[in-house]
PDB file of C-alpha atoms and ligand atoms in Angstrom:
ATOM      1  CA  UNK A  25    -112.687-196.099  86.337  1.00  0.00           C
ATOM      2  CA  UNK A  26    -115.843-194.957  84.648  1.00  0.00           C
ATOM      3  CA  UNK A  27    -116.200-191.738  82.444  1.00  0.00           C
ATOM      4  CA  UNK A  28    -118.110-190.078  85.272  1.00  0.00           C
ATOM      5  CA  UNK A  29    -115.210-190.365  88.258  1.00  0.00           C
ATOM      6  CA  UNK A  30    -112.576-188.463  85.956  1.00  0.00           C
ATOM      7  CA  UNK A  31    -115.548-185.738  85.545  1.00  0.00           C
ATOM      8  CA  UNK A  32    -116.086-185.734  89.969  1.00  0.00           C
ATOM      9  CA  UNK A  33    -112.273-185.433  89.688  1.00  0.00           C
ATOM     10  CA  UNK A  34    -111.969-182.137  87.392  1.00  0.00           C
ATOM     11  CA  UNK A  35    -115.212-180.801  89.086  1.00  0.00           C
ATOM     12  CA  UNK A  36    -113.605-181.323  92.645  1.00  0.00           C
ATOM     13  CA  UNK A  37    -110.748-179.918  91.202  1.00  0.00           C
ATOM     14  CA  UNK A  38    -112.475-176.844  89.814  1.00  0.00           C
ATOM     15  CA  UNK A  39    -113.595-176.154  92.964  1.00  0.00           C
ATOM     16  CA  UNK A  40    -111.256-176.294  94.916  1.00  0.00           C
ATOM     17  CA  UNK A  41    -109.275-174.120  92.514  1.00  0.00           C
ATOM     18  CA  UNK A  42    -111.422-171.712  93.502  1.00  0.00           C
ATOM     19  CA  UNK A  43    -111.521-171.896  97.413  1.00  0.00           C
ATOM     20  CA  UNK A  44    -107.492-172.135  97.526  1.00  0.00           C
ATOM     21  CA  UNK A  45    -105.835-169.891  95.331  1.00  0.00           C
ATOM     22  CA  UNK A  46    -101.964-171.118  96.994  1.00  0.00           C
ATOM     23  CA  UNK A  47    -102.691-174.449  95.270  1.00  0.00           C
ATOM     24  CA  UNK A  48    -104.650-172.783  91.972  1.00  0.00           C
ATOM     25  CA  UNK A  49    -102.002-173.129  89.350  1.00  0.00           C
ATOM     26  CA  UNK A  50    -101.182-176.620  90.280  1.00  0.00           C
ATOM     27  CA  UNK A  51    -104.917-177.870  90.333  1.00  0.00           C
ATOM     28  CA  UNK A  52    -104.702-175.791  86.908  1.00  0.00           C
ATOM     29  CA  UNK A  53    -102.364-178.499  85.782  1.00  0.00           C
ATOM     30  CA  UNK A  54    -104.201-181.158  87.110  1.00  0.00           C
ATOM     31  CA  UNK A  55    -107.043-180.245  85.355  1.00  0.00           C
ATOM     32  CA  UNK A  56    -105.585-180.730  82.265  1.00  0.00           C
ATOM     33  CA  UNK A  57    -104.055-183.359  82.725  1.00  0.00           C
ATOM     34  CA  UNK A  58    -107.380-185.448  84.055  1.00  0.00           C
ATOM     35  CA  UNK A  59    -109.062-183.706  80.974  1.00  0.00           C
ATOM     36  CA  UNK A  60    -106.564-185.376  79.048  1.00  0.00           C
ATOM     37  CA  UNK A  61    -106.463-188.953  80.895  1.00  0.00           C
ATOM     38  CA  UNK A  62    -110.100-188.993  80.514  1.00  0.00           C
ATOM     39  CA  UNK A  63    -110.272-188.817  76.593  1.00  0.00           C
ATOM     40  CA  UNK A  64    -107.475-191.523  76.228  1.00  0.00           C
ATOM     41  CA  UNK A  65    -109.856-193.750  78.830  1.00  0.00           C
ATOM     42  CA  UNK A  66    -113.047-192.565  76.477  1.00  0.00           C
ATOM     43  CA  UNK A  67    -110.790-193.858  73.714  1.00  0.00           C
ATOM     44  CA  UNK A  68    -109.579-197.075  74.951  1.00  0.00           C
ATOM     45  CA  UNK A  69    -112.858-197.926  75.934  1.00  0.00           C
ATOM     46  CA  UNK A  70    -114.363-197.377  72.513  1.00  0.00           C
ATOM     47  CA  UNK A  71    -111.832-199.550  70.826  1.00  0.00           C
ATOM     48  CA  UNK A  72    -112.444-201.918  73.053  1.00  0.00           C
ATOM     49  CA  UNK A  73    -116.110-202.142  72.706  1.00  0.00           C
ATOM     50  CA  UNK A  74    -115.458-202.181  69.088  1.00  0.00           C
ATOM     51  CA  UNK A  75    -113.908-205.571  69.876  1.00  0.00           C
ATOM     52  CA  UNK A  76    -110.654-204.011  68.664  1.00  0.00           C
ATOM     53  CA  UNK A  77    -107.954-206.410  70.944  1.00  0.00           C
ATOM     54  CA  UNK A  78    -105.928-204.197  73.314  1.00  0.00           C
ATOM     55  CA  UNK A  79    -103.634-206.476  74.029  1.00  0.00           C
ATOM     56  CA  UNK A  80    -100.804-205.802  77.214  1.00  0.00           C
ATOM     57  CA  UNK A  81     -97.859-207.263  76.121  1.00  0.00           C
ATOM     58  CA  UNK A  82     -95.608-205.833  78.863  1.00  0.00           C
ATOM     59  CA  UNK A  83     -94.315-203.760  75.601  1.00  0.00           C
ATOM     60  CA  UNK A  84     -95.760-200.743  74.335  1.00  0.00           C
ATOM     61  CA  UNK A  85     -93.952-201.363  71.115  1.00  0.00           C
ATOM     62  CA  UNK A  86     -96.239-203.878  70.420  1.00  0.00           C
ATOM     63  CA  UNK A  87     -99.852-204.172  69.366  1.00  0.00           C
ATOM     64  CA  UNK A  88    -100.755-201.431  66.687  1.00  0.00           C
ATOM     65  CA  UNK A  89    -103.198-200.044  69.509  1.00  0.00           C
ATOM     66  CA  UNK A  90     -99.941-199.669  71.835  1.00  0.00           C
ATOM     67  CA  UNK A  91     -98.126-198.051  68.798  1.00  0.00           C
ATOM     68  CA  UNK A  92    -101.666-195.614  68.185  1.00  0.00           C
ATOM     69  CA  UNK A  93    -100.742-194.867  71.929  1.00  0.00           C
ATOM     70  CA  UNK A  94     -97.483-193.714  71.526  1.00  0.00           C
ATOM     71  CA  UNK A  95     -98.441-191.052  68.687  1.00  0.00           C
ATOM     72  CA  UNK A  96    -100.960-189.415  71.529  1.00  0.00           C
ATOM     73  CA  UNK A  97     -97.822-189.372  74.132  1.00  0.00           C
ATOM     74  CA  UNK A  98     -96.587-186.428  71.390  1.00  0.00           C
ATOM     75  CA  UNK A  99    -100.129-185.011  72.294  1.00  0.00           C
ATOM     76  CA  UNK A 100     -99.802-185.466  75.723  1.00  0.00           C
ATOM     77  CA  UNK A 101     -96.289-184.056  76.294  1.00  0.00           C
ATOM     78  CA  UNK A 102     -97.929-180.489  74.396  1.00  0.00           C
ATOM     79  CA  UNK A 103    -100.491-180.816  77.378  1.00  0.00           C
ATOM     80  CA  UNK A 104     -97.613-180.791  79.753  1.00  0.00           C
ATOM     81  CA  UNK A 105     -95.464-178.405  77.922  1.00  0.00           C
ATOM     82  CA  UNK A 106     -98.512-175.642  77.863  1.00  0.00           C
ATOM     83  CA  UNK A 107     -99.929-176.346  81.281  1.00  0.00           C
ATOM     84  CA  UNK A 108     -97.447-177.718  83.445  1.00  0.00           C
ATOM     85  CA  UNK A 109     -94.671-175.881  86.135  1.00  0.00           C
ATOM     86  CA  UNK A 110     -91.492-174.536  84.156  1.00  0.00           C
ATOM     87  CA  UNK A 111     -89.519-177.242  85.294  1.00  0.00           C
ATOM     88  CA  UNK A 112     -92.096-180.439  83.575  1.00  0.00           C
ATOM     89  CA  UNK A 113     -92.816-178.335  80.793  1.00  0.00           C
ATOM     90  CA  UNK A 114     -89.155-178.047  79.958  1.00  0.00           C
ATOM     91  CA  UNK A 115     -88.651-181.665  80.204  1.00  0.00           C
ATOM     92  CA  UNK A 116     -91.469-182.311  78.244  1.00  0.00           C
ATOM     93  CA  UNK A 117     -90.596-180.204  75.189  1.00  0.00           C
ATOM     94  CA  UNK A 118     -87.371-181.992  75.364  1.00  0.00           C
ATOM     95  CA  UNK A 119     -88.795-185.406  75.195  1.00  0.00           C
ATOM     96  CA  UNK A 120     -91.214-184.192  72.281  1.00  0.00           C
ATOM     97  CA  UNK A 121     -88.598-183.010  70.074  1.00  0.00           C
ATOM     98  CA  UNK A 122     -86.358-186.400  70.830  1.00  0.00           C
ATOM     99  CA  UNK A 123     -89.547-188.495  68.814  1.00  0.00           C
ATOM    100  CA  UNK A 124     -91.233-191.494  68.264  1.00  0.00           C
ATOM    101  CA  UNK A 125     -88.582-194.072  69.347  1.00  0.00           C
ATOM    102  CA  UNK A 126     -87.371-192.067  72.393  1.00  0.00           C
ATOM    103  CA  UNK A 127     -91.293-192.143  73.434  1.00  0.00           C
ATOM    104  CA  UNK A 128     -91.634-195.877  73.175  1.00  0.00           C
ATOM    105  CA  UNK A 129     -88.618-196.551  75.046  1.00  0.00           C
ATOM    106  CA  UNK A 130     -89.968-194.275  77.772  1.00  0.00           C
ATOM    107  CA  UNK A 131     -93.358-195.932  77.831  1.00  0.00           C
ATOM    108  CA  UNK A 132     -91.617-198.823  77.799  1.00  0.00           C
ATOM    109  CA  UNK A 133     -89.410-198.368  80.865  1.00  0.00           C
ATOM    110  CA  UNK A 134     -92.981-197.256  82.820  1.00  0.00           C
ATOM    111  CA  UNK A 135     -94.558-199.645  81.576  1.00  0.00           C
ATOM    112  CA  UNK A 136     -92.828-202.220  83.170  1.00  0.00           C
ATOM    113  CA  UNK A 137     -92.218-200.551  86.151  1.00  0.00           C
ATOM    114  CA  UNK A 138     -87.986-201.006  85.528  1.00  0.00           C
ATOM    115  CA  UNK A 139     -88.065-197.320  86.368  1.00  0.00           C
ATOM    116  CA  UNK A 140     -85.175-196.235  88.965  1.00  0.00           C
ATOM    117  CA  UNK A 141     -86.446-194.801  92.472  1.00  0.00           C
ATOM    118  CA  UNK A 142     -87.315-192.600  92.628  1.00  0.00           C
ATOM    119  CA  UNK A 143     -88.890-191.947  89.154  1.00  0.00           C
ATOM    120  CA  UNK A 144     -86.566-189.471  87.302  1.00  0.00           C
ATOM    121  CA  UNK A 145     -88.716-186.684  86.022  1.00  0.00           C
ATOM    122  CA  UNK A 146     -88.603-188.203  82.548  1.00  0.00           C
ATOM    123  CA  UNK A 147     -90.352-191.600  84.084  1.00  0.00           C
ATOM    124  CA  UNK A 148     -92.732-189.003  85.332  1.00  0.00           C
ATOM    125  CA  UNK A 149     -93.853-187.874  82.478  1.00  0.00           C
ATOM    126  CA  UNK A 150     -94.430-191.461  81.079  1.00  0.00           C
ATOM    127  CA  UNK A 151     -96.391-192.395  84.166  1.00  0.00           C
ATOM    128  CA  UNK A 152     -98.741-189.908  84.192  1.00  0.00           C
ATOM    129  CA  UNK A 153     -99.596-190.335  80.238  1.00  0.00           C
ATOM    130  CA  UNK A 154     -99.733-194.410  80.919  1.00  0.00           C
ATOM    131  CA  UNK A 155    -101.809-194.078  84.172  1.00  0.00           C
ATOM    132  CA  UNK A 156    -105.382-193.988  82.719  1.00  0.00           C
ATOM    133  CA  UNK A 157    -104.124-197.185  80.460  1.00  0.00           C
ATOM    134  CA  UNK A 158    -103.294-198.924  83.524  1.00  0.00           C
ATOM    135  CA  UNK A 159    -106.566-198.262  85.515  1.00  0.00           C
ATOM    136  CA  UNK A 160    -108.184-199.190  81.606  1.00  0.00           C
ATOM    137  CA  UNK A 161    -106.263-202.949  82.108  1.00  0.00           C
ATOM    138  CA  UNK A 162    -106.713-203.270  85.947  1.00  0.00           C
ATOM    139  CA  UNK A 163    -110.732-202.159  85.433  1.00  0.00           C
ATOM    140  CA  UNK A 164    -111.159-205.000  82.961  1.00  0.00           C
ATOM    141  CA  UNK A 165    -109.285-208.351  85.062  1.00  0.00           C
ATOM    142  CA  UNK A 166    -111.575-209.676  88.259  1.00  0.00           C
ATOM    143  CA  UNK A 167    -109.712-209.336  91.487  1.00  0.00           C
ATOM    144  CA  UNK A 168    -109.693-211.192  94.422  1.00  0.00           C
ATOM    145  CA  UNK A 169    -107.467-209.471  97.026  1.00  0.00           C
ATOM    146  CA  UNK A 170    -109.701-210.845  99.922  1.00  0.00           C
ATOM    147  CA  UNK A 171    -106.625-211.220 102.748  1.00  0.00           C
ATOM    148  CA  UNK A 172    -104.002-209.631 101.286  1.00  0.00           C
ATOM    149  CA  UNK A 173    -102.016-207.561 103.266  1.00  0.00           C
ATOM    150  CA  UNK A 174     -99.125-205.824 101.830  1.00  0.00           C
ATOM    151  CA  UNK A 175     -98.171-202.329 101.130  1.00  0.00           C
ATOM    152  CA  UNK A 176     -97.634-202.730  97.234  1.00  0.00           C
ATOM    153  CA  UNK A 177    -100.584-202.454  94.281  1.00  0.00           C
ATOM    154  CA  UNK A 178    -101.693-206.217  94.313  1.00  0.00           C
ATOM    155  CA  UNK A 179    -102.478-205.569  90.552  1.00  0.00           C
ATOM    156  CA  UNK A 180     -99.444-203.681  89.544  1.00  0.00           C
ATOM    157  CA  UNK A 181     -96.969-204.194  92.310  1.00  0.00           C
ATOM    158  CA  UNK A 182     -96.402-200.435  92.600  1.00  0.00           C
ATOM    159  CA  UNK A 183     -96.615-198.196  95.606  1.00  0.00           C
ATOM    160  CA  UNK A 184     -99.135-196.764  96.739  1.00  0.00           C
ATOM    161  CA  UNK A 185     -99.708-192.795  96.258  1.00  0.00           C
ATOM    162  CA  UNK A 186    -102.173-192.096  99.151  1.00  0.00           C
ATOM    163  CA  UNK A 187    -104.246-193.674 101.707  1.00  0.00           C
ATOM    164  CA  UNK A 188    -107.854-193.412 102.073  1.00  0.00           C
ATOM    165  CA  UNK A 189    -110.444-193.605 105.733  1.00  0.00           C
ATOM    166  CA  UNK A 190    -113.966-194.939 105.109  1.00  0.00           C
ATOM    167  CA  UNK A 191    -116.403-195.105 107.748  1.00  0.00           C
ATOM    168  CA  UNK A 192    -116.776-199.326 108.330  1.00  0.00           C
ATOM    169  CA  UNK A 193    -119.645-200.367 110.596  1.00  0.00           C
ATOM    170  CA  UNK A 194    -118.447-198.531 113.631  1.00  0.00           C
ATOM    171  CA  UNK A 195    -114.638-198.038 112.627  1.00  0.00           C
ATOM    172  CA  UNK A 196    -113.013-195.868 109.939  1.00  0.00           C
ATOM    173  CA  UNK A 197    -110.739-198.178 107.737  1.00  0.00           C
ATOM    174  CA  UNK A 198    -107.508-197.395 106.044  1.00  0.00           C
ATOM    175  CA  UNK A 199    -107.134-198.581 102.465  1.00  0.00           C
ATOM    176  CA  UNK A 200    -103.926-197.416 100.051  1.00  0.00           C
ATOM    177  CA  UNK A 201    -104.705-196.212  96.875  1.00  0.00           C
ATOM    178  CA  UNK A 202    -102.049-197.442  93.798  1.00  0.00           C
ATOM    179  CA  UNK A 203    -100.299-194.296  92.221  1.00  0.00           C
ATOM    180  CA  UNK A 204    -100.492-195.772  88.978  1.00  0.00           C
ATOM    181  CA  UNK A 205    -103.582-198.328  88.152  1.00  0.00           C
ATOM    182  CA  UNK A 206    -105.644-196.680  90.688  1.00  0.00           C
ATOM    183  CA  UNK A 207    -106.460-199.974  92.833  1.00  0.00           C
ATOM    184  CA  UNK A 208    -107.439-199.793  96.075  1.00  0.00           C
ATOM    185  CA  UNK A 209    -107.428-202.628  98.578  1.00  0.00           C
ATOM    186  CA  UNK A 210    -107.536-202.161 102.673  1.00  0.00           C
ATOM    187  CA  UNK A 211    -104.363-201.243 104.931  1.00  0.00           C
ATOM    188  CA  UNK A 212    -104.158-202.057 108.431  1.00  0.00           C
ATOM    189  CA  UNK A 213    -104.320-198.583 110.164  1.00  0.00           C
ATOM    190  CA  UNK A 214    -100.964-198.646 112.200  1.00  0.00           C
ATOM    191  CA  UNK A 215     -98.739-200.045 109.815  1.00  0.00           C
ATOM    192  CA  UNK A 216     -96.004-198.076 107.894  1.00  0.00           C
ATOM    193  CA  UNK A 217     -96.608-198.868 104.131  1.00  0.00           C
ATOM    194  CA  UNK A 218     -92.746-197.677 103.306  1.00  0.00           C
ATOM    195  CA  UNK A 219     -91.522-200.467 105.927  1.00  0.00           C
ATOM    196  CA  UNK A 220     -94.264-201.977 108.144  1.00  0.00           C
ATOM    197  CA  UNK A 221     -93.232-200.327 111.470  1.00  0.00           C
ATOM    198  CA  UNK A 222     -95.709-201.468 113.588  1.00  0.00           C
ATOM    199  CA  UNK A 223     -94.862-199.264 116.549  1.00  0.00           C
ATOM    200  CA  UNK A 224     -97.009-196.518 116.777  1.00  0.00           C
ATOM    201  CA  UNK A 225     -94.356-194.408 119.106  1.00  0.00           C
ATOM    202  CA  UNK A 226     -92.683-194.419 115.707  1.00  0.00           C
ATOM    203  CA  UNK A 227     -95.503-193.812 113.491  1.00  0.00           C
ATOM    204  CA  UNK A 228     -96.274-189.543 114.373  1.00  0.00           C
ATOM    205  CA  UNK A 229     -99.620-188.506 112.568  1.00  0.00           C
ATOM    206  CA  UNK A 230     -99.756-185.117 111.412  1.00  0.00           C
ATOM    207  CA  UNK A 231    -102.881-182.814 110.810  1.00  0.00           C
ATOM    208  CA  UNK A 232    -102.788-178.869 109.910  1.00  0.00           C
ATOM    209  CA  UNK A 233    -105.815-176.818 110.617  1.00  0.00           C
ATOM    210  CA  UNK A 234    -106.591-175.599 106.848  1.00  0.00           C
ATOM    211  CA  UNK A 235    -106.620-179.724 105.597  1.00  0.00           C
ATOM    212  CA  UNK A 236    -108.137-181.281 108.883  1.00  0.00           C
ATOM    213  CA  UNK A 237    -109.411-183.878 107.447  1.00  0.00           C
ATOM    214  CA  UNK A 238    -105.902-185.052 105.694  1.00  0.00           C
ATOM    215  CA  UNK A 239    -103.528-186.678 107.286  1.00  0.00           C
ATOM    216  CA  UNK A 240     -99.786-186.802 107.396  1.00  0.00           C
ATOM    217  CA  UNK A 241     -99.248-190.040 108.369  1.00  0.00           C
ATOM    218  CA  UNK A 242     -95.153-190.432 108.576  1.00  0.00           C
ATOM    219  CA  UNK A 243     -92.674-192.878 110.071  1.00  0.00           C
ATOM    220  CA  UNK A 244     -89.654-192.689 112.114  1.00  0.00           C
ATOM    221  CA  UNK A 245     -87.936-195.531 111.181  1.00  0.00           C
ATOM    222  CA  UNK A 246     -87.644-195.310 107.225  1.00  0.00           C
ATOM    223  CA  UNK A 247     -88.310-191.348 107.348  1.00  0.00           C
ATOM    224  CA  UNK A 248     -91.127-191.870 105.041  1.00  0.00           C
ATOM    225  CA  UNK A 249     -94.878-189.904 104.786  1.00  0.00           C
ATOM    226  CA  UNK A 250     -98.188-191.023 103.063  1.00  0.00           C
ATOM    227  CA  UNK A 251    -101.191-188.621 102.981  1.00  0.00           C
ATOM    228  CA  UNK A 252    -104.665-190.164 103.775  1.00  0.00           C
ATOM    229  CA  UNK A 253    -107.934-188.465 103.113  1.00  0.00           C
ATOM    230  CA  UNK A 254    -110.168-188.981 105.842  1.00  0.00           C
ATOM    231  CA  UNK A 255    -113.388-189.435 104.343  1.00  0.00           C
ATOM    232  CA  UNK A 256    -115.348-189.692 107.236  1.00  0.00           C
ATOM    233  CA  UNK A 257    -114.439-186.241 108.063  1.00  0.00           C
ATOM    234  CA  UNK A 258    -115.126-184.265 104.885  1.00  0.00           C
ATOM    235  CA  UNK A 259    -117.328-186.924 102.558  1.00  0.00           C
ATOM    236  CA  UNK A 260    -116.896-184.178  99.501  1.00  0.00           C
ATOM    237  CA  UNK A 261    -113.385-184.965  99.254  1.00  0.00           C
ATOM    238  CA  UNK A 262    -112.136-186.733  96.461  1.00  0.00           C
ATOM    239  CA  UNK A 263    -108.953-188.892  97.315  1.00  0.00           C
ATOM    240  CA  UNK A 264    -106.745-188.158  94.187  1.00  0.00           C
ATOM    241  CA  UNK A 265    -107.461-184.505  94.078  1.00  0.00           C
ATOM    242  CA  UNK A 266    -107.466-183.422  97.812  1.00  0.00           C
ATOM    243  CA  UNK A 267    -104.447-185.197  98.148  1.00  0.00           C
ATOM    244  CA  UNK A 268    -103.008-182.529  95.439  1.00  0.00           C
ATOM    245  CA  UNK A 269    -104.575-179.856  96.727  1.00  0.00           C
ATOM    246  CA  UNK A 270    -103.255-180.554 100.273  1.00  0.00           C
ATOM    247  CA  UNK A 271     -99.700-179.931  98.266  1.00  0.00           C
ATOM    248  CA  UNK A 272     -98.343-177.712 101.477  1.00  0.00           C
ATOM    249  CA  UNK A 273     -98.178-180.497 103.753  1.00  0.00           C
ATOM    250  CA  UNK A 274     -95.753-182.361 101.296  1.00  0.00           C
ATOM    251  CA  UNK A 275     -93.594-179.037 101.901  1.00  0.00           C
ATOM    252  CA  UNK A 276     -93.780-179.289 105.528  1.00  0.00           C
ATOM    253  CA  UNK A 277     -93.302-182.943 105.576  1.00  0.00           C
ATOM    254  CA  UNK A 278     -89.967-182.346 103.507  1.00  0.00           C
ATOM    255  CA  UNK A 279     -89.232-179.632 105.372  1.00  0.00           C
ATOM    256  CA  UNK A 280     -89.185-181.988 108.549  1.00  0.00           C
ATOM    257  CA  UNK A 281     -86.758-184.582 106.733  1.00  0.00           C
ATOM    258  CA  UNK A 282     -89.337-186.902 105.487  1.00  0.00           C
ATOM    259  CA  UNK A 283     -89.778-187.759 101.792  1.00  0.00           C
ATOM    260  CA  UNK A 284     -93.151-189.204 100.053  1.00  0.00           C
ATOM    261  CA  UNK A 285     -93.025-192.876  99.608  1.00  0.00           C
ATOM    262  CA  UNK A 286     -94.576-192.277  96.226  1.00  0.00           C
ATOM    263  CA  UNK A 287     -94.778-189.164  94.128  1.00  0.00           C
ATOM    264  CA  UNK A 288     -98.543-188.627  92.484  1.00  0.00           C
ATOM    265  CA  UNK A 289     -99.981-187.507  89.088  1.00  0.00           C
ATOM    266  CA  UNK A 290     -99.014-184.062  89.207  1.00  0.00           C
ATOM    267  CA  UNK A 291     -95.124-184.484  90.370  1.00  0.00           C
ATOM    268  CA  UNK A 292     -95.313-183.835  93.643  1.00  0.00           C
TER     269      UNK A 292
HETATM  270 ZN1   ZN B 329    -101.371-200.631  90.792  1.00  0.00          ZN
HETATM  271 ZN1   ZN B 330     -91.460-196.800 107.659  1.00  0.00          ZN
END
């Protein structure tokens, strides 16, 4: 992703911040966390165009660039520990004070996506610093999903965080957005991407007055929700963040026995 979507990110999440004060803290967060995530991409970028290799050896413990990665996690987890909710913030002053190999291992583990599901709130912590690297790699390999049709990140094999509707000729289109690398490739629109229910009886769409223009789209069969921004509906939106701010309909959606098929950057 290029240096100007993290800044439409914290802008849209500025703003929002200020139009919804029952989400304000956690868009707080967010906010520095993207302000973070965008000076590791800045940084990874430079080294890169100073034909420094960055190398992805499936091991963070590798490449001295990996190993300059792990010193910022310590940076990172001070970002988390000063801005996040009590509970992250704990964990992360844990994991600072554990050190340098404890880190690696982490970043290892979420690295290569061994992580148990769901993530433990340690993994979380791991995933959110390594995120920007991922979307870093997946930005720099040419991809040719023409056709494919699955559920999972055809770059990264994760699951995907949120779904996304773009106006298409004279249809809106579904694509799923990764959680991790940020890829996004299209979704057919009645499918469940926990289990690929196809029966729309079984697939209930939920949309609350204050977010009309996300939807809760759950399924019966594996109890599972997504959120997808409807762009076509409010064009100002900006996937990643609205999805955040639109954090009460994860409690209602829990509240009605369904849990997220894949938690995003903040958590949640
Ligand atoms: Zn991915
Ligand atoms: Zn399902």
């Amino acid at each position: 992703m290029a240096k100007g979507s993290w800044q439409q990110r914290i802008q849209r999440a500025e703003e929002l911040t200020s139009q919804r004060p029952f989400v304000a803290e956690i868009l707080g967060f967010y906010v520095q966390l993207a302000r973070f995530q965008e000076g590791l991409y800045q940084r990874l970028e430079n080294a890169s165009q100073s034909k420094t290799e960055i190398a992805l050896q499936g091991r963070v413990s590798g490449p001295p660039e990996l190993r300059e990665l792990v010193s910022s996690f310590g940076v990172f987890l001070s970002v988390v520990e000063a801005s996040g909710p009590a509970r992250l913030a704990e964990m992360a002053r844990d994991l600072r004070h554990r050190g340098d190999e404890a880190w690696s291992n982490c970043l290892d583990t979420c690295w290569s996506g061994t992580q148990t599901s769901p993530a433990a709130p340690q993994e979380f912590l791991g995933r959110a610093f390594l995120q920007p690297y991922a979307e870093f790699v997946r930005s720099r390999i040419v991809m040719q999903w023409n056709g494919y049709t699955y559920s999972l990140c055809p770059f990264c094999n994760r699951k995907p965080g949120l779904g996304i509707l773009r106006q298409m000729k004279d249809s809106a289109r579904r694509s799923l957005m990764c959680s991790f690398c940020a890829a996004e490739w299209e979704f057919r629109r009645i499918v469940c991407a926990g289990c690929g229910e196809e029966d729309n009886r079984k697939l209930p769409v939920y949309v609350a007055a204050e977010f009309d223009y996300v939807r809760v789209e759950c399924c019966d069969t594996c109890r599972q929700y997504i959120k997808t921004v409807d762009l076509t509906k409010n064009g100002l939106a900006e996937p990643v963040v609205d999805e955040i701010a639109s954090a009460p309909l994860d409690l209602w959606a829990q509240e009605h026995g369904y849990s997220k098929l894949e938690l995003n950057v903040v958590g949640m």
